[in-house]
CSV table of C-alpha atoms in Angstrom, one decimal:
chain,number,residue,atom,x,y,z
F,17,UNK,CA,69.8,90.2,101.2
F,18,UNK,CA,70.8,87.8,103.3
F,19,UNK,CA,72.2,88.0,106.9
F,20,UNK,CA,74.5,91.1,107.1
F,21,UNK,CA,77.5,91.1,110.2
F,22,UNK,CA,78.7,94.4,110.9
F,23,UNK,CA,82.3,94.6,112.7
F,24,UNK,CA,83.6,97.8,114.6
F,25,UNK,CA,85.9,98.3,116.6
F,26,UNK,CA,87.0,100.1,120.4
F,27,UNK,CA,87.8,103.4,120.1
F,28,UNK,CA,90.0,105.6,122.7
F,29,UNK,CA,89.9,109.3,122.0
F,30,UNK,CA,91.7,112.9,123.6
F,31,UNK,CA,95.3,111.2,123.2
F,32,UNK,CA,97.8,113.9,124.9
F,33,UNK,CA,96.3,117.2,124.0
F,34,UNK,CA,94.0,116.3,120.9
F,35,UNK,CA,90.7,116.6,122.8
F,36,UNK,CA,88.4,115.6,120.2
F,37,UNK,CA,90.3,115.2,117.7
F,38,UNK,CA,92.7,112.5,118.2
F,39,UNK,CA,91.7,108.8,117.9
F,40,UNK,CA,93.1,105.0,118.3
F,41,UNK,CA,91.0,102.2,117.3
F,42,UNK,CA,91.9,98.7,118.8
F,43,UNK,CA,91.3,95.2,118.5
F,44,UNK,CA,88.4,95.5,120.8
F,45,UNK,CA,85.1,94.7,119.1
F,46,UNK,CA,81.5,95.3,118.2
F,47,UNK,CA,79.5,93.3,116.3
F,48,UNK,CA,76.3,93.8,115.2
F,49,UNK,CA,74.1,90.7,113.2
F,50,UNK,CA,71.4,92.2,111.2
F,51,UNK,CA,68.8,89.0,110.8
F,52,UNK,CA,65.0,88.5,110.0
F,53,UNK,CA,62.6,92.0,108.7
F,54,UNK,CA,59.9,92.4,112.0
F,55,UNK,CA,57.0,94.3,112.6
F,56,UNK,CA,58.9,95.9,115.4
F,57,UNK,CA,62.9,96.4,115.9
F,58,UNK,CA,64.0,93.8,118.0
F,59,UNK,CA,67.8,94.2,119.7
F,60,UNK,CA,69.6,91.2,121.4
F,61,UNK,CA,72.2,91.9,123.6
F,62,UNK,CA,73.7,91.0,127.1
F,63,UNK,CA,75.0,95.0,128.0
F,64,UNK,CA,72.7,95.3,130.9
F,65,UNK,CA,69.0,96.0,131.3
F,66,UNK,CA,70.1,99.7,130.6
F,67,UNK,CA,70.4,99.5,127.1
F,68,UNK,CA,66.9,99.4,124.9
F,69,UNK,CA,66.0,96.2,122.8
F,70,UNK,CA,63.8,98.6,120.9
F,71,UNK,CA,63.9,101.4,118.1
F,72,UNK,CA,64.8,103.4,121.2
F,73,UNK,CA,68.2,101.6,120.9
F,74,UNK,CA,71.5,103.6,119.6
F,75,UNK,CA,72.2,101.4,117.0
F,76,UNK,CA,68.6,101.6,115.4
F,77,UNK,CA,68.5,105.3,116.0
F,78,UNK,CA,71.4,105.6,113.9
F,79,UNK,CA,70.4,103.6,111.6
F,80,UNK,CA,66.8,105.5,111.0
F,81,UNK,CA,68.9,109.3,111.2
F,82,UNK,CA,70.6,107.9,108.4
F,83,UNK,CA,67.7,106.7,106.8
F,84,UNK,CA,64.9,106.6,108.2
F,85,UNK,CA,62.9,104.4,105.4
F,86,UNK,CA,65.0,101.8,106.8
F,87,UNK,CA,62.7,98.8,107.7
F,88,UNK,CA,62.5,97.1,110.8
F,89,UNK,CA,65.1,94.2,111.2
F,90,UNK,CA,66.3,92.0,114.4
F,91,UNK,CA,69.8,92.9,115.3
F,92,UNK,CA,72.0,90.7,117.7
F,93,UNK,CA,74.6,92.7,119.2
F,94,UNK,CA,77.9,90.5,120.6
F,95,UNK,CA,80.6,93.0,122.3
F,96,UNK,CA,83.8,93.1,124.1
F,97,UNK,CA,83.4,97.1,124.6
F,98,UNK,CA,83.0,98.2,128.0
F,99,UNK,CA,79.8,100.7,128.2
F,100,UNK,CA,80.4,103.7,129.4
F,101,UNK,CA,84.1,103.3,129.8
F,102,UNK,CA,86.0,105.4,127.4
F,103,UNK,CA,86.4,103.1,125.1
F,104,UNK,CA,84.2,104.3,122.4
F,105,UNK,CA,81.2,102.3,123.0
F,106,UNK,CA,78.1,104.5,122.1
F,107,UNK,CA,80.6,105.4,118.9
F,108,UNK,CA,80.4,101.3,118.3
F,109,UNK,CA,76.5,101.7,117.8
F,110,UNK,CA,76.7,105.0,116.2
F,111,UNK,CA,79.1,103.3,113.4
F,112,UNK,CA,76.9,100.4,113.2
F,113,UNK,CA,74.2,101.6,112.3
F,114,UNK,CA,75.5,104.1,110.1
F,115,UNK,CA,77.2,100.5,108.2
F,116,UNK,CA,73.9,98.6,108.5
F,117,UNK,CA,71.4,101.7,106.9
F,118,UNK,CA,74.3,102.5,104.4
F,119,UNK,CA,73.5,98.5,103.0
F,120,UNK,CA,69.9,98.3,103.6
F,121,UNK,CA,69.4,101.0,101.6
F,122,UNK,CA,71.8,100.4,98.8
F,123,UNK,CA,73.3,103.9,99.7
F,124,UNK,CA,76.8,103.8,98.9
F,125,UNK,CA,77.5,106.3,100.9
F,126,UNK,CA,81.3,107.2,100.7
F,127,UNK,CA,83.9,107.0,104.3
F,128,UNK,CA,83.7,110.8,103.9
F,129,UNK,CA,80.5,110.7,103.8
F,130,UNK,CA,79.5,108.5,106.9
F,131,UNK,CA,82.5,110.1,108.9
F,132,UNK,CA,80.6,113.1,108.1
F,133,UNK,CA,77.4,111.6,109.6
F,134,UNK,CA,78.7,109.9,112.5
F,135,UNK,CA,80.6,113.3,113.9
F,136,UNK,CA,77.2,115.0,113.3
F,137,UNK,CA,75.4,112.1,115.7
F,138,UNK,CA,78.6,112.7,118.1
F,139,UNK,CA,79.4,116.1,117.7
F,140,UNK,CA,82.8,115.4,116.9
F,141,UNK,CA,84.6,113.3,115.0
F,142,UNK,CA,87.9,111.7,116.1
F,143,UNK,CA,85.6,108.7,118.0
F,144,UNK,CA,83.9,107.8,114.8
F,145,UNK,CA,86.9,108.6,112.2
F,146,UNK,CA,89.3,105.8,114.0
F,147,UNK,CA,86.3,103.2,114.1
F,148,UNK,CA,85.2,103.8,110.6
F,149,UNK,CA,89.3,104.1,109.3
F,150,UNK,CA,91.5,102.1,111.9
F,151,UNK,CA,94.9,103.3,112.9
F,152,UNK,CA,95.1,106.5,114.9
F,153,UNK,CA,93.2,109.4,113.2
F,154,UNK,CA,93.6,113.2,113.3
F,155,UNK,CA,90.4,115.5,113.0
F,156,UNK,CA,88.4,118.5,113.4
F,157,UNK,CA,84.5,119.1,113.1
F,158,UNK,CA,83.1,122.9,112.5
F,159,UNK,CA,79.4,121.5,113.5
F,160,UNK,CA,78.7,121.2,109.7
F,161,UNK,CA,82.2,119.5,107.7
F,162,UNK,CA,84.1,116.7,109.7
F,163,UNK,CA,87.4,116.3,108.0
F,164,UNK,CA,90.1,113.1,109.3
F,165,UNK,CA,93.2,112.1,108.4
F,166,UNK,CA,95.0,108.6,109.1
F,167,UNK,CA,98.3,107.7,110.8
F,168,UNK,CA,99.1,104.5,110.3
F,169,UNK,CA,100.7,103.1,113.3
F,170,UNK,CA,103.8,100.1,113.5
F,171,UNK,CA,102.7,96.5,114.1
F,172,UNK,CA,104.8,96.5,117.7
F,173,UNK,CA,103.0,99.5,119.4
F,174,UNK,CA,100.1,98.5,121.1
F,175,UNK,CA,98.2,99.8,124.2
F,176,UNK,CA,97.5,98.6,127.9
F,177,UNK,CA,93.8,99.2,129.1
F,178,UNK,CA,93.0,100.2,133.0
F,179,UNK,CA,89.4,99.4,132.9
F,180,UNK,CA,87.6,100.0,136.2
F,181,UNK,CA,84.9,98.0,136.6
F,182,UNK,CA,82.6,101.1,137.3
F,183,UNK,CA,82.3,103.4,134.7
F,184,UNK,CA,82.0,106.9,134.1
F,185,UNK,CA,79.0,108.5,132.0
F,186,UNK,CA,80.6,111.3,129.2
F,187,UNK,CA,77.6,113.8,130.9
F,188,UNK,CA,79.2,113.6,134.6
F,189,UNK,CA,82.8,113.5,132.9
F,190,UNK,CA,82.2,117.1,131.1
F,191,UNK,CA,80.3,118.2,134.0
F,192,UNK,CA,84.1,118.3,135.4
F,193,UNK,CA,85.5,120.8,132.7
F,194,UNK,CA,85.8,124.1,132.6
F,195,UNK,CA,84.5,127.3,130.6
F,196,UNK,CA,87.5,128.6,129.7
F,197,UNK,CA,91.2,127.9,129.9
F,198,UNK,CA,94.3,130.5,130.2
F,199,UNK,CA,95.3,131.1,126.6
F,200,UNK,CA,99.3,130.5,127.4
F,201,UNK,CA,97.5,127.4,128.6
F,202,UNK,CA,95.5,126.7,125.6
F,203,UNK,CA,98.8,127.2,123.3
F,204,UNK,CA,101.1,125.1,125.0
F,205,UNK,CA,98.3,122.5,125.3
F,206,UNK,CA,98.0,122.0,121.5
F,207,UNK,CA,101.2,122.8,120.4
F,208,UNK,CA,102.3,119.7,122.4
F,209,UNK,CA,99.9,118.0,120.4
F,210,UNK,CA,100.6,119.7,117.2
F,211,UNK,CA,104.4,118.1,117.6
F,212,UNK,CA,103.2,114.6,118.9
F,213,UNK,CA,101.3,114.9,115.3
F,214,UNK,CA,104.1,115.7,113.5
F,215,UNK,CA,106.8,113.4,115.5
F,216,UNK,CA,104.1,110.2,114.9
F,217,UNK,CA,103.4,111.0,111.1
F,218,UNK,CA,107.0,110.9,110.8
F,219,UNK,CA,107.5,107.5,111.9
F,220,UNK,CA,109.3,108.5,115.4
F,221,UNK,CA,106.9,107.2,118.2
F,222,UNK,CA,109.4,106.8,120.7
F,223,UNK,CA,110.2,110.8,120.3
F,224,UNK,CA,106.3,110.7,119.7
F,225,UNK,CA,105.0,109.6,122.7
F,226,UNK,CA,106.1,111.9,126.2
F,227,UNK,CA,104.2,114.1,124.5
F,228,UNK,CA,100.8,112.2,124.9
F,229,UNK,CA,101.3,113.2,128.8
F,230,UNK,CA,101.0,117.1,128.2
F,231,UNK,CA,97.5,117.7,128.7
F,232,UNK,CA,95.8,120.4,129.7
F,233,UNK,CA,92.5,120.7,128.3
F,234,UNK,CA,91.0,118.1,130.1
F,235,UNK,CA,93.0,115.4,132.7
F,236,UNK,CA,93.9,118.1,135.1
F,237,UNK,CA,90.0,118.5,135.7
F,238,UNK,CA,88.9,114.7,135.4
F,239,UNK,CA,91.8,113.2,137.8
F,240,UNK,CA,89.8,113.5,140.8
F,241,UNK,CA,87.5,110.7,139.0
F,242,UNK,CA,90.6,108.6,138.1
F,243,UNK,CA,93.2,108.7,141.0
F,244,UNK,CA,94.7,105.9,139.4
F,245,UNK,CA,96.5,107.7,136.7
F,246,UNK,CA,99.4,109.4,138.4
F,247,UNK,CA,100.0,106.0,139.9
F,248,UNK,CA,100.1,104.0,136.6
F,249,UNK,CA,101.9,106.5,134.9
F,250,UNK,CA,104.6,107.3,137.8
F,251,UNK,CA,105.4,102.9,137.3
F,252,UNK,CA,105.2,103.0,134.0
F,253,UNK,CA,108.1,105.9,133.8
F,254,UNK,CA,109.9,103.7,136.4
F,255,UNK,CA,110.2,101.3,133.5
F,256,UNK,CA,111.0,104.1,130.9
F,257,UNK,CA,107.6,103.7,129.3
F,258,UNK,CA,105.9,107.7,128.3
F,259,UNK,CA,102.4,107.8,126.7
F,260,UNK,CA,99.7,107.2,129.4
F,261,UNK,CA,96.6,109.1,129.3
F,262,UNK,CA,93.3,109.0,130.1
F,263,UNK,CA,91.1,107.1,127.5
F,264,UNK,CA,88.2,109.5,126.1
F,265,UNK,CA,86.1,110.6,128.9
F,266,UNK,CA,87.6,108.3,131.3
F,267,UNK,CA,87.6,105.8,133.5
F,268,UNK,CA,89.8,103.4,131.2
F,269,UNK,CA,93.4,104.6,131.6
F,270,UNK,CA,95.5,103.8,128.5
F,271,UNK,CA,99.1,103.7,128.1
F,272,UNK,CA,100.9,103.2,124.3
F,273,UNK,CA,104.0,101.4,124.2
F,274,UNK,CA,106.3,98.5,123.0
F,275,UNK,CA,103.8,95.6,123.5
F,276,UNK,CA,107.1,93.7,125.0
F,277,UNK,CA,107.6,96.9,127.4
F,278,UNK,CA,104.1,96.9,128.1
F,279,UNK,CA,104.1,93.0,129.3
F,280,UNK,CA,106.4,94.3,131.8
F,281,UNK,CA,104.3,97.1,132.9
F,282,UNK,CA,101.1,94.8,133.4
F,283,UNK,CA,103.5,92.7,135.6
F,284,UNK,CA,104.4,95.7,137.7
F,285,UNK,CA,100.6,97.3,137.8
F,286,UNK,CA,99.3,93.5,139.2
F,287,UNK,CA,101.9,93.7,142.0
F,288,UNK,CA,99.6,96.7,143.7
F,289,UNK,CA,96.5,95.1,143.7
F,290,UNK,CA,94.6,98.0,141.1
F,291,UNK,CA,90.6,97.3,141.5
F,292,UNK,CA,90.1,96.8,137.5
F,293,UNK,CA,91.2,94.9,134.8
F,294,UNK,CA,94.5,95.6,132.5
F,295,UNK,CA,94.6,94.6,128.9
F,296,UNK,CA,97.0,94.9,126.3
F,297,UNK,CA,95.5,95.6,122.7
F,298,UNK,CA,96.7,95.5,119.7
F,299,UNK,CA,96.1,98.7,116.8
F,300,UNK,CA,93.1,97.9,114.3
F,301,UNK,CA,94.5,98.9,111.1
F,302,UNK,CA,91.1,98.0,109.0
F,303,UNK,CA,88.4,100.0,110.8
F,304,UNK,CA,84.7,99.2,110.7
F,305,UNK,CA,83.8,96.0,108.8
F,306,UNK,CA,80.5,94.9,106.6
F,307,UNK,CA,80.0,91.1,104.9
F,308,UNK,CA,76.8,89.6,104.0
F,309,UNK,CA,76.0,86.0,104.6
């Protein structure tokens, strides 16, 4: 087999109330060359000296839980995702490597299969289900049986990214979240995102979306780490734009809308100076991509 290019693309998770179960994937990517067999895994990539070039790199663990007869390969790693930035980038290497083992090995491993696998790597599954399916993706993990279900979403929704440029790591972010919650709490909290299912499924994002703002599982206790999301969301509904939230484990704060609406929000947001980048992303529709060369 000849060179192999593995494409996958941002994730941003715990839409509204769907904690770990709710997904988006964009058109944000992560690409992964698999070249040359070595004697020794051998990672090139330009993430920061905190990421290993070794087999103690995520992509190559993933690939060797998959399977671990897998033999060593250089990979060269070329990515617009953020680390550490709620933007799904561990998820990127997780999926990666889950594509890159499933062809090395000649596994044919079904999507239900390697969403399976990828949840089990994460611990849950919305993250990997969006990257390996596109769209926005509903799901639930019981620790052993992942199961997700795609919404696919119009071609004029699209989402505009807050990225700080210091990021946040998931450990320090659920550090910041409680025990337990107040079961009235807990009810209202999903039922809101039981009806933002239903309203989206149904074709009526517009209806769909004020309920992406309900949250109580986990902003109320990350805000403190993101004092720019009241501000972003209090111009945004200036402009009659609902569906901000904060993107995974923070810090990227993402907001769904009318791409045209959303021009006009990223006008508004670059009037107050915010110290971060803002990006408007289209949906990915396809998911996680493999081609040989």
């Amino acid at each position: 087999m000849g060179k192999i290019i593995v494409r996958v693309p941002a994730t941003s998770a715990n839409l509204g109330s769907g904690m770990d179960s709710i997904g988006i994937a964009f058109h944000l990517y992560f690409t992964v060359i698999v070249e040359e067999e070595m004697d020794k895994w051998q990672v090139n990539h330009a993430q920061g000296k905190g990421i290993p070039t070794d087999e103690r790199n995520l992509i190559v663990q993933s690939i060797l839980k998959v399977n671990p007869t897998i033999h060593p390969h250089q990979l060269t790693v070329i990515s617009d995702v953020p680390v550490t930035h709620g933007l799904g980038s561990s998820t990127t290497a997780v999926v990666a490597g889950i594509k890159i083992a499933n062809a090395l090995g000649d596994m044919n491993l079904s999507i239900e299969e390697q969403i399976n696998m990828g949840a089990k790597m994460e611990g849950h599954a919305e993250s990997v289900s969006a990257a390996l399916l596109g769209n926005m993706v509903a799901s639930t993990y019981d620790g052993k049986i992942a199961t997700a279900v795609d919404v696919k979403m119009p071609d004029d929704l699209g989402a505009l990214m807050y990225i700080r440029p210091d990021g946040i790591s998931e450990k320090d972010s659920r550090a910041k979240l409680p025990k337990d919650i107040n079961l009235m709490q807990a009810v209202y909290s999903s039922s809101t995102a039981n009806v933002f299912l239903a309203l989206a499924s149904q074709g009526k994002w517009e209806q769909a979306l004020p309920f992406v703002e309900n949250d109580q599982f986990h902003e109320p206790y990350r805000k403190d780490l993101v004092p720019e999301l009241d501000q972003i969301r209090e111009i945004a509904h200036k402009l009659g734009i609902y569906g901000t939230y904060l993107s995974g484990a923070g810090p990227t704060i993402a907001t769904i809308s009318n791409k045209n609406k959303l021009s006009e929000l990223r006008i508004e947001l670059q009037k107050i100076n915010l110290n971060g980048s803002l990006r408007i992303l289209d949906i990915d529709n396809v998911g996680a991509t493999l081609r040989g060369e």
